[in-house]
mmCIF file of C-alpha atoms in Angstrom:
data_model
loop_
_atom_site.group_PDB
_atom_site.id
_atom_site.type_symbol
_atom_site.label_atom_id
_atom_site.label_comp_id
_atom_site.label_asym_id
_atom_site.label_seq_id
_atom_site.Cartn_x
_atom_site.Cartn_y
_atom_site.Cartn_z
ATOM 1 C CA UNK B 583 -7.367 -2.954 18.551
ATOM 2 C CA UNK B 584 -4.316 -3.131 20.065
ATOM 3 C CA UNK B 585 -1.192 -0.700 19.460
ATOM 4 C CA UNK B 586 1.513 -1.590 21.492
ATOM 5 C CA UNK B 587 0.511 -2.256 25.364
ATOM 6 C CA UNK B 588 -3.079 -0.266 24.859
ATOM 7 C CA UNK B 589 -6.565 -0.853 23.179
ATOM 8 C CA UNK B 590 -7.712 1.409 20.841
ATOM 9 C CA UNK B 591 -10.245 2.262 18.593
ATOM 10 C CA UNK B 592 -9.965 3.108 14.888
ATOM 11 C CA UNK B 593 -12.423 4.683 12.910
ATOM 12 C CA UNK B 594 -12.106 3.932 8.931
ATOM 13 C CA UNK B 595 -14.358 6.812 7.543
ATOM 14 C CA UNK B 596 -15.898 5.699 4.080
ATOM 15 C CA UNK B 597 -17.901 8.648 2.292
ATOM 16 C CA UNK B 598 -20.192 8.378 -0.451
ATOM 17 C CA UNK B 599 -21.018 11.408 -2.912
ATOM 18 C CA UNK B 600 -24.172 10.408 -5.177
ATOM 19 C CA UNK B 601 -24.070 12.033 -8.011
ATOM 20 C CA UNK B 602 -20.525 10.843 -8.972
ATOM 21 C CA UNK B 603 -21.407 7.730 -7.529
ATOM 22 C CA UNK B 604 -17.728 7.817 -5.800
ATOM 23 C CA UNK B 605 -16.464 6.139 -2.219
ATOM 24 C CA UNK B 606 -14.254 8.239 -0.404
ATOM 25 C CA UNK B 607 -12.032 6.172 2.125
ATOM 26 C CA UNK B 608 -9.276 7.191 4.261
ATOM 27 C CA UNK B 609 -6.802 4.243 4.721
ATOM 28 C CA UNK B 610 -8.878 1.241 3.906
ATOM 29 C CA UNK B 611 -8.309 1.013 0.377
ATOM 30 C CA UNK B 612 -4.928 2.230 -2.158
ATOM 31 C CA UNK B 613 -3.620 1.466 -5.327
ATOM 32 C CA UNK B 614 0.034 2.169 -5.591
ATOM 33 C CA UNK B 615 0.576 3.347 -8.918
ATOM 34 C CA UNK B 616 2.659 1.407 -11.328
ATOM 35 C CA UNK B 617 4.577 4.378 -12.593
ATOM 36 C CA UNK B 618 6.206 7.606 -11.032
ATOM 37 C CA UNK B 619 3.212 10.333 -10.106
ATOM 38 C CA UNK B 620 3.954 13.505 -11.475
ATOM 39 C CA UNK B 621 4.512 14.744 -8.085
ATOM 40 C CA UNK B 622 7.574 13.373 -6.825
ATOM 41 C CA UNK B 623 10.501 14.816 -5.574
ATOM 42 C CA UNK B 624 12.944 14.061 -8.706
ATOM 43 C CA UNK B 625 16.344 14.216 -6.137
ATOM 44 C CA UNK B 626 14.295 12.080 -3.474
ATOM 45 C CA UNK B 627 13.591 8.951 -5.962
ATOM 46 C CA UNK B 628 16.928 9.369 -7.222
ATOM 47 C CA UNK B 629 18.776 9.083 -4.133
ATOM 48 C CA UNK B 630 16.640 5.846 -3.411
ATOM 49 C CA UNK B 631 17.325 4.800 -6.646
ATOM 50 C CA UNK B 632 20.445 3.823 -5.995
ATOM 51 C CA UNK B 633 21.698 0.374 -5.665
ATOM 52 C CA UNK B 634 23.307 0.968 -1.802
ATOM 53 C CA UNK B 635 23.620 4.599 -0.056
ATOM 54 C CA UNK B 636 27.026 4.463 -0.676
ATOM 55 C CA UNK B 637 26.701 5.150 -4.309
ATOM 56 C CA UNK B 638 27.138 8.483 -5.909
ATOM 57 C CA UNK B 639 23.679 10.227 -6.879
ATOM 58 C CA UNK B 640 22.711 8.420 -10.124
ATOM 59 C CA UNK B 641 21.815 10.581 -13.422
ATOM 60 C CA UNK B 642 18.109 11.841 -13.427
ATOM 61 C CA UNK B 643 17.012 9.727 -16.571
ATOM 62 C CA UNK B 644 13.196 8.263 -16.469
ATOM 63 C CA UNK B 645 14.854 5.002 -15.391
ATOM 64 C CA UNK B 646 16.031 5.983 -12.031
ATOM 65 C CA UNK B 647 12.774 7.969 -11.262
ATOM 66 C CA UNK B 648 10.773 4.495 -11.653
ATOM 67 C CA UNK B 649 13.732 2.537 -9.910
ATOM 68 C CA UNK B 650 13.945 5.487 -7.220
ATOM 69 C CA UNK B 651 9.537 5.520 -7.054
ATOM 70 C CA UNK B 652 9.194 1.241 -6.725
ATOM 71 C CA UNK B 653 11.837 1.266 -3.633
ATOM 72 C CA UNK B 654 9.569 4.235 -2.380
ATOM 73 C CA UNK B 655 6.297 2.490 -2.777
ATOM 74 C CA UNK B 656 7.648 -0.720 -0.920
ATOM 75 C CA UNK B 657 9.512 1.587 1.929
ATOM 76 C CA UNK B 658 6.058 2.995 2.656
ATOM 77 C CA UNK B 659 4.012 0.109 2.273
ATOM 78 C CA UNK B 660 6.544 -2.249 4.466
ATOM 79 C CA UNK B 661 8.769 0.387 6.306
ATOM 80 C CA UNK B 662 11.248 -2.190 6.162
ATOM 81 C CA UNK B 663 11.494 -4.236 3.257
ATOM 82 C CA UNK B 664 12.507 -8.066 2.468
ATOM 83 C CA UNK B 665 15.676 -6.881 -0.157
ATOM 84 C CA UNK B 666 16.712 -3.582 2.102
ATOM 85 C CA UNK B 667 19.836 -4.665 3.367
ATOM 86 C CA UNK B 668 21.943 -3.119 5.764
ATOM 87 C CA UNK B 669 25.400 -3.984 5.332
ATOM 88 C CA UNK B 670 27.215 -5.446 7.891
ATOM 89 C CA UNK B 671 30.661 -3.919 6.686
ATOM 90 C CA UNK B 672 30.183 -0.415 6.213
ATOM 91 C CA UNK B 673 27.897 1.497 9.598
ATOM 92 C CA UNK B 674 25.086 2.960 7.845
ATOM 93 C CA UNK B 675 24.816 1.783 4.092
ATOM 94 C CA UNK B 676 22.006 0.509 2.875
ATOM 95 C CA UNK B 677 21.953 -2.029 -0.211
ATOM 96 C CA UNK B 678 18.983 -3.417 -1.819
ATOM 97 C CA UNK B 679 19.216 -6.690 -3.178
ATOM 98 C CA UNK B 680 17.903 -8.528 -6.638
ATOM 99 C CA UNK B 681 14.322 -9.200 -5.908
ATOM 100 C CA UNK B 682 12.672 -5.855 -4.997
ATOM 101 C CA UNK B 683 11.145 -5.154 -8.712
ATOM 102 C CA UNK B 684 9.292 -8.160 -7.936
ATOM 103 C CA UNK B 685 7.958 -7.246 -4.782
ATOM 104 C CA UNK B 686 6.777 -3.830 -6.273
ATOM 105 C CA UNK B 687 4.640 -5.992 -9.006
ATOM 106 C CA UNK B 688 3.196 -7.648 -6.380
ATOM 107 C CA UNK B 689 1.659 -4.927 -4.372
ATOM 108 C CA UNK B 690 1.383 -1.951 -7.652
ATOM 109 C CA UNK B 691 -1.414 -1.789 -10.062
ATOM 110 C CA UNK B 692 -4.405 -3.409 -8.414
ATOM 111 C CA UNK B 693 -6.628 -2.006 -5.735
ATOM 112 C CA UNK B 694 -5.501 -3.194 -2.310
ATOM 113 C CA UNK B 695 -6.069 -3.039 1.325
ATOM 114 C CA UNK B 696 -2.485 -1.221 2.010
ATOM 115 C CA UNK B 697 0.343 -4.058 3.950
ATOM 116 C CA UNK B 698 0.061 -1.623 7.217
ATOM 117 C CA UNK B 699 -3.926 -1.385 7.759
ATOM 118 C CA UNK B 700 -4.192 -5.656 6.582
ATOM 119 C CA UNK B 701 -0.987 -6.457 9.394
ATOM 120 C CA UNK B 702 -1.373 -3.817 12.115
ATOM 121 C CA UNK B 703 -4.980 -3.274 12.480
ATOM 122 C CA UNK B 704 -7.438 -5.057 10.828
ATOM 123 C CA UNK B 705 -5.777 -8.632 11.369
ATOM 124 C CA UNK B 706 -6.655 -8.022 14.939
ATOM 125 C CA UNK B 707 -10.242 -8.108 14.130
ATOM 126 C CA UNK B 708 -11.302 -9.696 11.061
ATOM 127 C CA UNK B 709 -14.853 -10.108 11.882
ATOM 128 C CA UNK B 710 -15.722 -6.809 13.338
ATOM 129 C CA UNK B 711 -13.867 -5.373 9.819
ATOM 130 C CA UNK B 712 -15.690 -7.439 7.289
ATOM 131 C CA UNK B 713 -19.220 -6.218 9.041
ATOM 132 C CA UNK B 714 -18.126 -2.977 8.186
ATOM 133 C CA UNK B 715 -16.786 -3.931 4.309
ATOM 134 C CA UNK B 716 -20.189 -5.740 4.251
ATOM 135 C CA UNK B 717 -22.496 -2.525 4.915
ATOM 136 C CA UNK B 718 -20.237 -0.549 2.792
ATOM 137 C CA UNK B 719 -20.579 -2.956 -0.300
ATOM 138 C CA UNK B 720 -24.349 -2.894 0.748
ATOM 139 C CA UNK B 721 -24.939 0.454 1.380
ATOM 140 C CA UNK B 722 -24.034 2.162 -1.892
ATOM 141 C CA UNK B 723 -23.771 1.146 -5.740
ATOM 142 C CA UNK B 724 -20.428 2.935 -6.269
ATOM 143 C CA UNK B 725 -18.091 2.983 -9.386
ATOM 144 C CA UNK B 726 -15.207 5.297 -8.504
ATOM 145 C CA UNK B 727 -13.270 4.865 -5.335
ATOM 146 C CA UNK B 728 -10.579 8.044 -3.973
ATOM 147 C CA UNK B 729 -8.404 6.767 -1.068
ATOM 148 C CA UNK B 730 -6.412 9.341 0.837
ATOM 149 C CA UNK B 731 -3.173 7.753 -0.585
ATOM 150 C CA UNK B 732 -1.266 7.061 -3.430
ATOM 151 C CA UNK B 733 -3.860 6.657 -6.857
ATOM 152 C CA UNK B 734 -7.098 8.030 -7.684
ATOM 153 C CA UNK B 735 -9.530 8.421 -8.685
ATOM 154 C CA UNK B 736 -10.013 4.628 -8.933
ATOM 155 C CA UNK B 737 -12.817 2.694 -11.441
ATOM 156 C CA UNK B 738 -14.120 0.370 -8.669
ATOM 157 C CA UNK B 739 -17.846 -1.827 -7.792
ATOM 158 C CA UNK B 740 -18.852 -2.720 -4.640
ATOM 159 C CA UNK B 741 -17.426 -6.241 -5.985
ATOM 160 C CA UNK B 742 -14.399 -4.678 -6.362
ATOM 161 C CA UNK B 743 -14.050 -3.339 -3.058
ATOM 162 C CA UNK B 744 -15.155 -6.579 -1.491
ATOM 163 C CA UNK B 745 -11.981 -8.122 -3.439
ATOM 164 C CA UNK B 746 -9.809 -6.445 -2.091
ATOM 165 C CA UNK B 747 -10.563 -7.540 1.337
ATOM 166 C CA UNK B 748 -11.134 -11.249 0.415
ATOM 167 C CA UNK B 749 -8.045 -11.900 2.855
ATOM 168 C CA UNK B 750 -10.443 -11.122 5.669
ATOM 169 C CA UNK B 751 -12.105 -14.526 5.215
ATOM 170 C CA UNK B 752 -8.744 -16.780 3.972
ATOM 171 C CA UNK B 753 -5.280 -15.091 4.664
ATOM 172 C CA UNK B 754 -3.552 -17.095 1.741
ATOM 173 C CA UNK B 755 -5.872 -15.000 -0.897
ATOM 174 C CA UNK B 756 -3.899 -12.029 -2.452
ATOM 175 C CA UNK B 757 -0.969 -12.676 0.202
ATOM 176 C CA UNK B 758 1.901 -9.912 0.430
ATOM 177 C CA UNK B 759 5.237 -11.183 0.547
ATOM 178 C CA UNK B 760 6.011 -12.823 3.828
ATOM 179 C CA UNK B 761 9.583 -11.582 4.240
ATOM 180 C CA UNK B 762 8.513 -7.715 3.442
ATOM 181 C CA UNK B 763 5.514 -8.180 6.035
ATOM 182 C CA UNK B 764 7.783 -9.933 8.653
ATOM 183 C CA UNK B 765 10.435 -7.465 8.353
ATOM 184 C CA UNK B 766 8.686 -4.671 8.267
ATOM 185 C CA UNK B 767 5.472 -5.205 10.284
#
């Protein structure tokens, strides 16, 4: 693969422990979870919460939280995303604009191959990637998968897993939004 102006090699490690018949995977696979996880940083998701930096700290109800928690799912999953606006008036504010809740229903919920692995890495090499999805979904008759980030333990099948990377073979199948991959990626 290539990051930046040299070729490397990544390694996606994929474990499977038999008696719980779980996959363990690194950064192949996440699900972003639909609501706040219980270890969050309450003053963190409320100061990205907010409507445009310039804002005063909003009140810590449940409602900022999840506002706070989507803009933090799509920051990490995009680094820069389609309804982050910088604004050209004021050096350093940040607004974000209608649309984001959206874009968090989009990429929340569902098991996924995260918007950074899909654009950065395995996009270079589709072919060499689905090899390895194809031993994986071979190899072992999972039903629980734990990624390294964001939800889990996940109830997932081989099939499942296979899903997710469906893009592999046809890049308009479960397609990100093209202004927070553009922007961001």
């Amino acid at each position: 693969f290539n990051v930046g102006l040299s070729q490397v090699t990544f390694y996606e490690s994929a474990f499977y422990h038999v008696s719980s018949k779980t996959l363990i995977v690194t950064d192949a696979l996440a699900q972003v979870p639909l609501k706040v996880p219980y270890l969050n940083d309450a003053s963190k998701l409320l100061l990205i919460s907010k409507r445009s930096t310039a804002e005063a700290m909003p009140e810590d109800t449940p409602d900022a939280r999840q506002r706070g928690w989507e803009k933090t799912a799509l920051l990490v999953s995009y680094f820069f995303p389609e309804h982050e606006e910088l604004d050209p008036t004021a050096l350093g504010v940040i607004t974000w604009t209608p649309g984001w809740q959206d874009n968090f229903k989009l990429l929340a919920g569902r098991l996924i191959v995260p918007p950074v692995v899909r654009t950065l890495i395995y996009s270079q090499n589709p072919a060499q990637v689905q090899k390895w999805v194809d031993r994986v979904a071979k190899r072992w008759e999972f039903e629980v998968v734990v990624p390294a980030h964001f939800e889990a333990p996940i109830k997932a099948s081989p099939r499942d897993f296979e899903k997710a990377f469906a893009f592999l073979n046809d890049a308009t199948v479960d397609a990100f939004p093209a202004n927070d991959l553009a922007r961001g990626l």
